[in-house]
Amino acid sequence: MDKPFNKKIETMPRKDLKEIQLKNLKKTVKNVNDNVPFYNKKFKEFKITPDDIKTLDDIRKLPLTTKNDLRDNAPFGMMATSLENCNELHASSGTTGIPITTCYTQNDIDVWSEVMARCLSMSGLTKKDIFQNPIPYGTFTGAFGFHYGAQKVGALVIPTGKGQSERQLKLMDYYGTTFISGVASYAMRLSQVAQDMDINLKKLKVRNGLFGAEMFTPGLKKRIMDAWNMDVHDIYGLTEMCGPGVSTDCDQHDGLHLWEDHFLIECLDPKTLESVELEEEGEIVLTTLTKEGMPLLRYRTRDIAKIYDQVVCECGRTHVKHTTIKGRSDDMLIIRGTNIYPGQIESVLMKNQEVGGNWRMILTTENNVDVLKVEVESKTIMSQVESMNLEESLKNNIKSVIVFTPRIEILPPKGIPKTGLKAKRVIDERKRNEDE
Ligand code: DLL
């Protein structure tokens, strides 16, 4: 059974937790009203003052914040304190626009280390572990969050950083690494490289892994567990909150505990922006409760999940749980009139033992009709007959989930070109075809 890093807070009675939340919500609202012109203007527009926040439900009176608001005020317009009081900057990659930038005060770094230490301990990390961190150290929040948290737990951190999969595997073997972190699809890439190098992953000492940063279906999680013979946990987070460390699943592997003393979660219908019921799917909206550098009110994450209606978990933690992230609302595709999340396709693929670690969807238009092709890497090199059989079975299985029949192309292992840090699952060429 995993041990809480901070038992007092992690198992605190919910009544006390809510008191802390209300106190810190009031403080945050006053802080942004006094120090962030964007919020001060919004409060005037909404005709509210910080004194209107008397209960946690009053959060609904507050304005929502969107990624565009952050972009309009980039890079430092949303800061609640001067840069002089900050000592670290992180930013999203900015591949889809202006990078989302956030600066941390020392207290923000301390809080980040604390929540990461809780997530890592929940995934089994102890001071006895040798923790290898194969995430690029840079403006991406991933590597530093894991690094600070693992050091706080007291593990020995090996900051291997970016890529170089062969070197990562050799170092795991050489140093006897017991715990690894990373972007979810990278663990699969490593297992593929291990196969090419004739390394038996099960003979390495790695016994735990904590992964996230992108769509992470239960099917992919199980795949990684089986390939490495290790326990795998899912970690969620985003640059706008702190980076990784917002939530992680405990040993029950049934939902991710979100640290409610630092973040306040709501789940809204993305169309009406009204709250959905517990256990109903919606967009996760988060408010920071202790952030000093860039506090955010009701930030629309675009991530789709459900909040569990469960007060105390079997693990003893009292912090609320949400389901794994199903996808982003902006990832949802409408193909031939059907709403499809890439995660639905991944769930089917990962159940098939002949399927390798990588796949992607390519959408085009032919005679005004959407065409979906799913490219799938096989686990091992296949004969033509084996490949045709796999194609047929995937066609039928995917059809049963998305209603129409996709085209399937089976590619050899590593047949899909590598993308950046996070896997690129969807290539939508439909618009371009229409314009031609
Ligand atoms: O990806 C922070 C992170 C690093 C989390 C390492 C976990 C591990 P961003 O680059 O700002 O930050 O991307 C945040 O990634 O809104 C989700 O859409 C997605 N995401 C993050 N974790 C998960 C997860 C980092 N466990 C965006 N499951 C978020 C599904 C995730 N999606």
CSV table of C-alpha atoms and ligand atoms in Angstrom, one decimal:
chain,number,residue,atom,x,y,z
A,1,MET,CA,0.0,0.0,0.0
A,2,ASP,CA,1.4,3.4,-0.9
A,3,LYS,CA,2.2,5.7,2.0
A,4,PRO,CA,0.9,9.3,2.0
A,5,PHE,CA,3.8,11.8,1.8
A,6,ASN,CA,1.8,14.3,4.0
A,7,LYS,CA,-0.7,12.1,5.9
A,8,LYS,CA,-2.2,15.0,7.8
A,9,ILE,CA,-3.2,16.9,4.7
A,10,GLU,CA,-3.9,14.0,2.4
A,11,THR,CA,-6.3,12.3,4.8
A,12,MET,CA,-7.7,15.4,6.4
A,13,PRO,CA,-11.5,15.4,7.1
A,14,ARG,CA,-13.3,17.1,4.2
A,15,LYS,CA,-14.9,19.7,6.4
A,16,ASP,CA,-11.4,21.0,7.4
A,17,LEU,CA,-10.2,20.8,3.8
A,18,LYS,CA,-13.2,22.9,2.7
A,19,GLU,CA,-12.4,25.5,5.4
A,20,ILE,CA,-8.8,25.8,4.0
A,21,GLN,CA,-10.2,26.1,0.5
A,22,LEU,CA,-12.6,28.9,1.4
A,23,LYS,CA,-9.9,30.8,3.3
A,24,ASN,CA,-7.5,30.5,0.4
A,25,LEU,CA,-10.1,31.2,-2.3
A,26,LYS,CA,-11.0,34.5,-0.5
A,27,LYS,CA,-7.3,35.4,-0.3
A,28,THR,CA,-6.7,34.6,-4.0
A,29,VAL,CA,-9.8,36.6,-5.2
A,30,LYS,CA,-8.6,39.6,-3.2
A,31,ASN,CA,-5.1,39.2,-4.5
A,32,VAL,CA,-6.0,39.1,-8.2
A,33,ASN,CA,-8.5,42.0,-7.8
A,34,ASP,CA,-5.8,44.1,-6.2
A,35,ASN,CA,-2.9,43.1,-8.5
A,36,VAL,CA,-4.0,41.7,-11.9
A,37,PRO,CA,-5.6,44.4,-14.1
A,38,PHE,CA,-7.3,41.7,-16.2
A,39,TYR,CA,-9.3,40.4,-13.2
A,40,ASN,CA,-9.9,43.8,-11.7
A,41,LYS,CA,-11.6,44.8,-15.0
A,42,LYS,CA,-13.6,41.6,-15.1
A,43,PHE,CA,-14.8,42.1,-11.6
A,44,LYS,CA,-16.1,45.5,-12.5
A,45,GLU,CA,-17.8,44.1,-15.6
A,46,PHE,CA,-19.4,41.3,-13.5
A,47,LYS,CA,-20.3,43.9,-10.7
A,48,ILE,CA,-18.6,41.8,-8.0
A,49,THR,CA,-16.1,42.5,-5.3
A,50,PRO,CA,-14.0,40.0,-3.2
A,51,ASP,CA,-16.5,40.4,-0.4
A,52,ASP,CA,-19.1,38.6,-2.5
A,53,ILE,CA,-17.2,35.4,-1.9
A,54,LYS,CA,-18.7,34.0,1.3
A,55,THR,CA,-19.0,30.3,0.5
A,56,LEU,CA,-17.2,27.9,-1.9
A,57,ASP,CA,-20.4,27.9,-4.1
A,58,ASP,CA,-19.9,31.6,-4.7
A,59,ILE,CA,-17.1,30.6,-7.0
A,60,ARG,CA,-19.8,30.5,-9.7
A,61,LYS,CA,-20.0,34.3,-9.5
A,62,LEU,CA,-16.4,34.6,-10.7
A,63,PRO,CA,-15.4,35.0,-14.3
A,64,LEU,CA,-13.9,32.1,-16.2
A,65,THR,CA,-10.3,32.4,-17.6
A,66,THR,CA,-9.4,31.0,-21.0
A,67,LYS,CA,-6.1,30.2,-22.8
A,68,ASN,CA,-6.9,33.2,-25.1
A,69,ASP,CA,-7.0,35.5,-22.0
A,70,LEU,CA,-3.5,34.3,-21.1
A,71,ARG,CA,-2.3,34.8,-24.7
A,72,ASP,CA,-3.8,38.3,-24.9
A,73,ASN,CA,-1.9,39.2,-21.7
A,74,ALA,CA,1.3,37.3,-22.6
A,75,PRO,CA,4.0,37.0,-21.4
A,76,PHE,CA,3.7,38.7,-18.0
A,77,GLY,CA,0.3,40.5,-17.9
A,78,MET,CA,-1.4,38.0,-15.7
A,79,MET,CA,1.2,38.1,-13.0
A,80,ALA,CA,0.1,39.1,-9.5
A,81,THR,CA,3.5,39.9,-8.3
A,82,SER,CA,6.6,41.6,-9.8
A,83,LEU,CA,9.2,39.5,-11.7
A,84,GLU,CA,11.7,40.5,-8.9
A,85,ASN,CA,9.7,38.2,-6.6
A,86,CYS,CA,10.0,35.2,-9.0
A,87,ASN,CA,12.8,32.8,-9.5
A,88,GLU,CA,11.8,30.4,-12.2
A,89,LEU,CA,9.9,30.6,-15.5
A,90,HIS,CA,8.2,27.8,-17.4
A,91,ALA,CA,6.2,27.9,-20.6
A,92,SER,CA,4.2,25.6,-22.9
A,93,SER,CA,5.8,24.7,-26.2
A,94,GLY,CA,3.7,27.2,-28.1
A,95,THR,CA,3.4,25.0,-31.1
A,96,THR,CA,-0.3,26.1,-31.5
A,97,GLY,CA,0.3,29.8,-30.8
A,98,ILE,CA,1.9,32.1,-28.3
A,99,PRO,CA,3.5,30.1,-25.5
A,100,ILE,CA,1.7,30.1,-22.2
A,101,THR,CA,4.2,31.5,-19.7
A,102,THR,CA,4.2,31.3,-16.0
A,103,CYS,CA,6.7,32.5,-13.4
A,104,TYR,CA,7.0,31.0,-9.9
A,105,THR,CA,7.9,32.6,-6.6
A,106,GLN,CA,9.9,30.5,-4.2
A,107,ASN,CA,6.7,29.6,-2.4
A,108,ASP,CA,5.2,28.4,-5.7
A,109,ILE,CA,8.2,26.2,-6.2
A,110,ASP,CA,7.8,24.9,-2.7
A,111,VAL,CA,4.2,24.1,-3.2
A,112,TRP,CA,5.0,22.4,-6.6
A,113,SER,CA,7.7,20.2,-4.9
A,114,GLU,CA,5.2,19.3,-2.2
A,115,VAL,CA,2.4,18.2,-4.6
A,116,MET,CA,4.8,16.4,-6.8
A,117,ALA,CA,6.2,14.6,-3.7
A,118,ARG,CA,2.7,13.5,-2.8
A,119,CYS,CA,2.1,12.2,-6.4
A,120,LEU,CA,5.4,10.4,-6.5
A,121,SER,CA,4.9,8.8,-3.0
A,122,MET,CA,1.4,7.8,-4.0
A,123,SER,CA,3.0,6.0,-7.0
A,124,GLY,CA,5.4,4.1,-4.7
A,125,LEU,CA,8.5,6.4,-4.6
A,126,THR,CA,10.5,6.2,-1.4
A,127,LYS,CA,13.9,7.6,-0.4
A,128,LYS,CA,15.4,4.1,-1.2
A,129,ASP,CA,14.6,4.6,-4.9
A,130,ILE,CA,16.9,5.4,-7.8
A,131,PHE,CA,14.7,7.7,-9.8
A,132,GLN,CA,15.5,8.3,-13.5
A,133,ASN,CA,13.9,11.4,-15.1
A,134,PRO,CA,13.9,11.0,-18.9
A,135,ILE,CA,12.1,14.2,-19.7
A,136,PRO,CA,13.7,17.3,-21.4
A,137,TYR,CA,14.9,19.8,-18.8
A,138,GLY,CA,13.9,23.2,-20.3
A,139,THR,CA,10.9,25.5,-20.2
A,140,PHE,CA,8.5,22.5,-20.4
A,141,THR,CA,7.4,22.0,-16.8
A,142,GLY,CA,7.7,18.2,-16.8
A,143,ALA,CA,11.3,17.5,-15.8
A,144,PHE,CA,11.7,20.1,-13.1
A,145,GLY,CA,8.4,19.2,-11.4
A,146,PHE,CA,9.4,15.5,-11.1
A,147,HIS,CA,13.0,16.5,-10.1
A,148,TYR,CA,11.9,18.7,-7.3
A,149,GLY,CA,9.3,16.3,-6.0
A,150,ALA,CA,11.6,13.2,-6.1
A,151,GLN,CA,14.3,15.1,-4.3
A,152,LYS,CA,11.7,16.2,-1.6
A,153,VAL,CA,10.8,12.5,-1.1
A,154,GLY,CA,14.6,11.9,-0.7
A,155,ALA,CA,15.1,9.6,-3.7
A,156,LEU,CA,18.4,9.6,-5.7
A,157,VAL,CA,17.5,11.6,-8.8
A,158,ILE,CA,19.3,10.8,-12.2
A,159,PRO,CA,18.5,13.8,-14.4
A,160,THR,CA,19.0,12.0,-17.7
A,161,GLY,CA,16.8,14.5,-19.6
A,162,LYS,CA,15.8,14.4,-23.2
A,163,GLY,CA,15.5,11.4,-25.4
A,164,GLN,CA,18.5,9.2,-26.5
A,165,SER,CA,16.5,6.1,-25.7
A,166,GLU,CA,19.5,3.7,-26.0
A,167,ARG,CA,21.4,5.7,-23.5
A,168,GLN,CA,18.4,5.9,-21.2
A,169,LEU,CA,18.1,2.1,-21.2
A,170,LYS,CA,21.8,1.5,-20.7
A,171,LEU,CA,21.8,3.9,-17.7
A,172,MET,CA,18.8,2.2,-16.2
A,173,ASP,CA,20.8,-1.1,-16.4
A,174,TYR,CA,24.1,0.5,-15.2
A,175,TYR,CA,22.7,2.4,-12.2
A,176,GLY,CA,20.0,-0.1,-11.3
A,177,THR,CA,17.2,2.5,-11.7
A,178,THR,CA,14.0,1.5,-9.8
A,179,PHE,CA,11.5,4.3,-10.7
A,180,ILE,CA,11.0,6.1,-14.0
A,181,SER,CA,8.9,9.1,-15.1
A,182,GLY,CA,7.9,10.6,-18.4
A,183,VAL,CA,5.5,11.4,-21.1
A,184,ALA,CA,3.1,8.4,-21.5
A,185,SER,CA,3.9,7.4,-25.1
A,186,TYR,CA,7.7,7.6,-24.3
A,187,ALA,CA,7.5,4.5,-22.1
A,188,MET,CA,6.2,2.6,-25.1
A,189,ARG,CA,8.9,4.0,-27.3
A,190,LEU,CA,11.5,2.8,-24.8
A,191,SER,CA,10.1,-0.7,-24.7
A,192,GLN,CA,10.3,-0.8,-28.5
A,193,VAL,CA,14.0,0.3,-28.4
A,194,ALA,CA,14.7,-2.3,-25.7
A,195,GLN,CA,13.3,-5.0,-28.0
A,196,ASP,CA,15.7,-3.8,-30.8
A,197,MET,CA,18.6,-3.8,-28.3
A,198,ASP,CA,17.7,-7.2,-27.0
A,199,ILE,CA,17.3,-5.9,-23.5
A,200,ASN,CA,14.8,-7.8,-21.5
A,201,LEU,CA,12.9,-5.0,-19.6
A,202,LYS,CA,11.7,-7.5,-17.0
A,203,LYS,CA,15.3,-8.1,-16.0
A,204,LEU,CA,15.9,-4.4,-15.2
A,205,LYS,CA,15.2,-3.2,-11.7
A,206,VAL,CA,12.6,-0.7,-12.7
A,207,ARG,CA,9.4,-1.4,-10.7
A,208,ASN,CA,7.4,1.8,-10.8
A,209,GLY,CA,6.6,4.4,-13.3
A,210,LEU,CA,4.7,7.7,-13.2
A,211,PHE,CA,3.6,9.0,-16.6
A,212,GLY,CA,1.3,11.6,-18.1
A,213,ALA,CA,1.3,14.9,-20.1
A,214,GLU,CA,-0.9,13.5,-22.9
A,215,MET,CA,-3.8,11.2,-23.5
A,216,PHE,CA,-3.2,8.1,-21.3
A,217,THR,CA,-5.9,5.5,-21.8
A,218,PRO,CA,-6.2,2.6,-19.3
A,219,GLY,CA,-5.3,0.3,-22.3
A,220,LEU,CA,-1.9,2.1,-22.8
A,221,LYS,CA,-1.3,2.0,-19.1
A,222,LYS,CA,-1.8,-1.7,-19.0
A,223,ARG,CA,0.5,-2.2,-22.0
A,224,ILE,CA,3.3,-0.3,-20.2
A,225,MET,CA,2.7,-2.3,-17.0
A,226,ASP,CA,3.0,-5.6,-18.9
A,227,ALA,CA,6.0,-4.6,-21.1
A,228,TRP,CA,8.0,-3.5,-18.1
A,229,ASN,CA,6.5,-5.6,-15.3
A,230,MET,CA,6.1,-2.6,-13.2
A,231,ASP,CA,3.3,-0.7,-11.5
A,232,VAL,CA,2.2,2.4,-13.5
A,233,HIS,CA,0.5,5.5,-12.3
A,234,ASP,CA,-1.1,8.4,-14.2
A,235,ILE,CA,-0.2,12.0,-13.4
A,236,TYR,CA,-2.1,15.0,-14.6
A,237,GLY,CA,-1.1,18.6,-14.7
A,238,LEU,CA,-0.8,21.7,-16.9
A,239,THR,CA,1.6,24.6,-17.2
A,240,GLU,CA,-1.1,27.1,-16.1
A,241,MET,CA,-1.5,25.4,-12.7
A,242,CYS,CA,2.1,24.4,-11.9
A,243,GLY,CA,2.9,21.7,-14.4
A,244,PRO,CA,2.6,18.1,-13.4
A,245,GLY,CA,1.3,17.5,-9.9
A,246,VAL,CA,-2.3,18.5,-9.9
A,247,SER,CA,-3.5,14.9,-9.5
A,248,THR,CA,-2.4,11.2,-9.6
A,249,ASP,CA,-4.1,7.8,-9.1
A,250,CYS,CA,-3.5,5.9,-5.9
A,251,ASP,CA,-3.0,2.1,-5.7
A,252,GLN,CA,-6.7,1.6,-6.2
A,253,HIS,CA,-6.1,2.7,-9.8
A,254,ASP,CA,-9.6,4.0,-9.9
A,255,GLY,CA,-9.4,7.8,-10.5
A,256,LEU,CA,-6.8,10.5,-9.8
A,257,HIS,CA,-6.8,12.4,-6.4
A,258,LEU,CA,-6.6,16.1,-7.0
A,259,TRP,CA,-4.8,18.2,-4.3
A,260,GLU,CA,-7.7,20.3,-3.0
A,261,ASP,CA,-5.7,22.3,-0.6
A,262,HIS,CA,-4.0,23.9,-3.6
A,263,PHE,CA,-6.5,23.6,-6.5
A,264,LEU,CA,-10.3,23.9,-6.6
A,265,ILE,CA,-12.0,21.7,-9.2
A,266,GLU,CA,-15.2,22.2,-11.0
A,267,CYS,CA,-16.7,20.2,-13.9
A,268,LEU,CA,-18.7,22.2,-16.4
A,269,ASP,CA,-20.7,21.5,-19.5
A,270,PRO,CA,-18.4,23.0,-22.1
A,271,LYS,CA,-21.4,24.4,-24.1
A,272,THR,CA,-23.6,25.9,-21.4
A,273,LEU,CA,-20.8,26.5,-18.9
A,274,GLU,CA,-23.1,25.3,-16.2
A,275,SER,CA,-21.9,22.7,-13.6
A,276,VAL,CA,-22.6,19.1,-14.4
A,277,GLU,CA,-23.7,16.6,-11.8
A,278,LEU,CA,-21.0,14.5,-10.0
A,279,GLU,CA,-20.1,11.4,-12.1
A,280,GLU,CA,-21.2,13.3,-15.3
A,281,GLU,CA,-18.7,14.1,-18.0
A,282,GLY,CA,-17.6,17.7,-18.5
A,283,GLU,CA,-14.7,20.1,-18.8
A,284,ILE,CA,-12.4,20.4,-15.9
A,285,VAL,CA,-12.1,24.0,-14.6
A,286,LEU,CA,-9.5,24.8,-12.1
A,287,THR,CA,-8.8,27.6,-9.7
A,288,THR,CA,-5.4,28.0,-8.0
A,289,LEU,CA,-5.7,28.5,-4.2
A,290,THR,CA,-2.1,29.2,-3.1
A,291,LYS,CA,-0.4,30.4,-6.3
A,292,GLU,CA,1.5,33.7,-5.8
A,293,GLY,CA,3.2,34.3,-9.3
A,294,MET,CA,0.2,33.7,-11.6
A,295,PRO,CA,-3.0,32.8,-9.7
A,296,LEU,CA,-5.8,31.9,-12.0
A,297,LEU,CA,-9.6,31.8,-11.4
A,298,ARG,CA,-11.8,29.2,-13.0
A,299,TYR,CA,-9.3,28.3,-15.7
A,300,ARG,CA,-10.9,26.3,-18.6
A,301,THR,CA,-8.5,23.4,-19.1
A,302,ARG,CA,-10.5,21.9,-22.1
A,303,ASP,CA,-9.8,18.5,-20.5
A,304,ILE,CA,-12.8,16.2,-20.4
A,305,ALA,CA,-13.3,14.0,-17.3
A,306,LYS,CA,-15.8,13.1,-14.6
A,307,ILE,CA,-15.5,13.9,-10.9
A,308,TYR,CA,-16.3,10.9,-8.6
A,309,ASP,CA,-19.0,11.0,-6.1
A,310,GLN,CA,-16.9,9.4,-3.4
A,311,VAL,CA,-16.0,10.9,-0.1
A,312,VAL,CA,-13.2,8.8,1.2
A,313,CYS,CA,-11.1,6.5,-0.9
A,314,GLU,CA,-10.0,3.0,0.2
A,315,CYS,CA,-6.5,4.4,0.4
A,316,GLY,CA,-7.6,6.7,3.2
A,317,ARG,CA,-7.1,9.9,1.2
A,318,THR,CA,-9.9,12.4,1.3
A,319,HIS,CA,-9.1,14.5,-1.7
A,320,VAL,CA,-11.6,14.3,-4.5
A,321,LYS,CA,-10.9,11.9,-7.5
A,322,HIS,CA,-11.5,12.5,-11.2
A,323,THR,CA,-11.4,9.9,-13.9
A,324,THR,CA,-8.5,9.7,-16.4
A,325,ILE,CA,-8.7,12.5,-18.9
A,326,LYS,CA,-10.8,11.3,-21.8
A,327,GLY,CA,-9.4,13.9,-24.2
A,328,ARG,CA,-9.5,17.6,-24.8
A,329,SER,CA,-12.7,19.2,-25.9
A,330,ASP,CA,-10.7,20.6,-28.8
A,331,ASP,CA,-9.5,17.1,-29.7
A,332,MET,CA,-13.0,15.9,-30.3
A,333,LEU,CA,-13.5,15.1,-33.9
A,334,ILE,CA,-16.7,15.1,-35.9
A,335,ILE,CA,-16.2,12.4,-38.5
A,336,ARG,CA,-19.2,11.7,-40.7
A,337,GLY,CA,-21.4,13.4,-38.1
A,338,THR,CA,-20.2,11.2,-35.2
A,339,ASN,CA,-18.3,12.7,-32.3
A,340,ILE,CA,-15.1,10.7,-31.8
A,341,TYR,CA,-12.3,11.1,-29.3
A,342,PRO,CA,-8.9,9.7,-30.3
A,343,GLY,CA,-8.9,7.9,-26.9
A,344,GLN,CA,-11.8,5.7,-28.2
A,345,ILE,CA,-9.6,4.4,-31.0
A,346,GLU,CA,-6.6,3.9,-28.7
A,347,SER,CA,-8.7,1.9,-26.3
A,348,VAL,CA,-9.5,-0.6,-29.1
A,349,LEU,CA,-5.9,-0.7,-30.4
A,350,MET,CA,-4.3,-1.3,-27.0
A,351,LYS,CA,-6.5,-4.4,-26.4
A,352,ASN,CA,-4.8,-6.1,-29.3
A,353,GLN,CA,-1.6,-7.8,-28.4
A,354,GLU,CA,-0.3,-7.7,-32.0
A,355,VAL,CA,-0.4,-3.9,-32.0
A,356,GLY,CA,2.8,-2.1,-31.2
A,357,GLY,CA,3.3,1.2,-29.3
A,358,ASN,CA,2.5,3.8,-31.9
A,359,TRP,CA,-0.5,4.8,-34.0
A,360,ARG,CA,-2.2,7.8,-35.6
A,361,MET,CA,-5.4,8.8,-37.4
A,362,ILE,CA,-5.3,10.5,-40.8
A,363,LEU,CA,-8.4,12.3,-42.0
A,364,THR,CA,-9.1,13.3,-45.6
A,365,THR,CA,-12.1,14.0,-47.8
A,366,GLU,CA,-13.0,11.9,-50.8
A,367,ASN,CA,-16.1,12.9,-52.9
A,368,ASN,CA,-17.2,15.1,-50.0
A,369,VAL,CA,-17.1,12.2,-47.6
A,370,ASP,CA,-14.8,12.0,-44.6
A,371,VAL,CA,-12.3,9.2,-44.8
A,372,LEU,CA,-10.6,8.0,-41.7
A,373,LYS,CA,-7.4,6.0,-42.0
A,374,VAL,CA,-5.8,4.5,-38.9
A,375,GLU,CA,-2.1,3.8,-39.2
A,376,VAL,CA,-1.0,1.2,-36.7
A,377,GLU,CA,2.5,-0.1,-36.0
A,378,SER,CA,2.6,-3.9,-35.4
A,379,LYS,CA,4.5,-5.2,-32.4
A,380,THR,CA,6.8,-7.4,-34.5
A,381,ILE,CA,7.4,-7.7,-38.3
A,382,MET,CA,4.5,-9.5,-39.9
A,383,SER,CA,3.9,-11.6,-43.0
A,384,GLN,CA,1.3,-10.3,-45.5
A,385,VAL,CA,-1.3,-12.8,-44.2
A,386,GLU,CA,-0.8,-11.8,-40.6
A,387,SER,CA,-0.9,-8.2,-41.5
A,388,MET,CA,-4.2,-8.7,-43.4
A,389,ASN,CA,-5.7,-10.6,-40.5
A,390,LEU,CA,-4.8,-7.9,-38.0
A,391,GLU,CA,-6.2,-5.2,-40.4
A,392,GLU,CA,-9.5,-7.1,-40.6
A,393,SER,CA,-9.9,-7.6,-36.9
A,394,LEU,CA,-9.0,-3.9,-36.1
A,395,LYS,CA,-11.5,-2.7,-38.8
A,396,ASN,CA,-14.3,-4.6,-37.1
A,397,ASN,CA,-13.4,-3.7,-33.6
A,398,ILE,CA,-13.0,0.0,-34.4
A,399,LYS,CA,-16.2,0.0,-36.3
A,400,SER,CA,-18.1,-1.3,-33.3
A,401,VAL,CA,-17.0,1.8,-31.4
A,402,ILE,CA,-17.3,4.5,-34.0
A,403,VAL,CA,-20.1,3.1,-36.1
A,404,PHE,CA,-18.5,3.3,-39.6
A,405,THR,CA,-15.6,1.3,-41.0
A,406,PRO,CA,-12.2,3.0,-41.0
A,407,ARG,CA,-9.3,2.1,-43.3
A,408,ILE,CA,-6.5,0.5,-41.5
A,409,GLU,CA,-2.8,0.4,-42.5
A,410,ILE,CA,-0.5,-1.9,-40.7
A,411,LEU,CA,3.1,-0.5,-40.5
A,412,PRO,CA,6.2,-2.3,-39.3
A,413,PRO,CA,7.5,-1.4,-35.8
A,414,LYS,CA,8.8,2.3,-35.8
A,415,GLY,CA,7.0,2.8,-39.1
A,416,ILE,CA,5.3,6.0,-37.9
A,417,PRO,CA,7.6,9.0,-37.9
A,418,LYS,CA,8.5,10.4,-34.4
A,419,THR,CA,6.9,13.6,-33.4
A,420,GLY,CA,7.9,16.0,-30.7
A,421,LEU,CA,7.7,15.4,-27.0
A,422,LYS,CA,4.0,14.5,-27.0
A,423,ALA,CA,2.6,12.0,-29.5
A,424,LYS,CA,0.6,13.5,-32.4
A,425,ARG,CA,-2.4,11.2,-32.8
A,426,VAL,CA,-4.5,13.1,-35.3
A,427,ILE,CA,-3.6,14.5,-38.7
A,428,ASP,CA,-6.7,16.2,-40.1
A,429,GLU,CA,-6.2,17.1,-43.7
A,430,ARG,CA,-9.9,17.5,-44.5
A,431,LYS,CA,-10.1,21.2,-44.7
A,432,ARG,CA,-7.1,21.5,-47.0
A,433,ASN,CA,-8.6,19.0,-49.4
A,434,GLU,CA,-11.9,21.0,-49.4
A,435,ASP,CA,-10.0,24.2,-50.2
A,436,GLU,CA,-8.1,22.7,-53.1
B,1,DLL,O1,2.0,18.3,-19.9
B,1,DLL,C1,2.4,18.8,-17.6
B,1,DLL,C2,2.8,17.4,-17.3
B,1,DLL,C3,4.1,17.0,-17.5
B,1,DLL,C4,1.8,16.5,-16.8
B,1,DLL,C5,4.5,15.7,-17.2
B,1,DLL,C6,2.2,15.2,-16.5
B,1,DLL,C7,3.5,14.8,-16.7
B,1,DLL,P1,1.3,21.1,-20.6
B,1,DLL,O2,2.4,20.9,-21.6
B,1,DLL,O3,0.9,22.5,-20.2
B,1,DLL,O4,1.7,20.5,-19.2
B,1,DLL,O5,0.1,20.3,-21.1
B,1,DLL,C8,-1.1,20.2,-20.3
B,1,DLL,O6,-1.6,18.0,-21.3
B,1,DLL,O7,-4.3,20.2,-20.3
B,1,DLL,C9,-3.9,17.9,-20.8
B,1,DLL,O8,-4.6,18.1,-22.0
B,1,DLL,C10,-2.6,17.1,-21.1
B,1,DLL,N1,-2.3,16.2,-20.0
B,1,DLL,C11,-1.4,16.4,-19.0
B,1,DLL,N2,-1.4,15.3,-18.2
B,1,DLL,C12,-2.3,14.4,-18.7
B,1,DLL,C13,-2.8,13.1,-18.3
B,1,DLL,C14,2.0,19.1,-19.0
B,1,DLL,N3,-2.3,12.4,-17.3
B,1,DLL,C15,-2.1,19.4,-21.0
B,1,DLL,N4,-3.7,12.5,-19.1
B,1,DLL,C16,-3.4,19.1,-20.2
B,1,DLL,C17,-4.2,13.1,-20.2
B,1,DLL,C18,-2.9,15.0,-19.9
B,1,DLL,N5,-3.8,14.3,-20.6
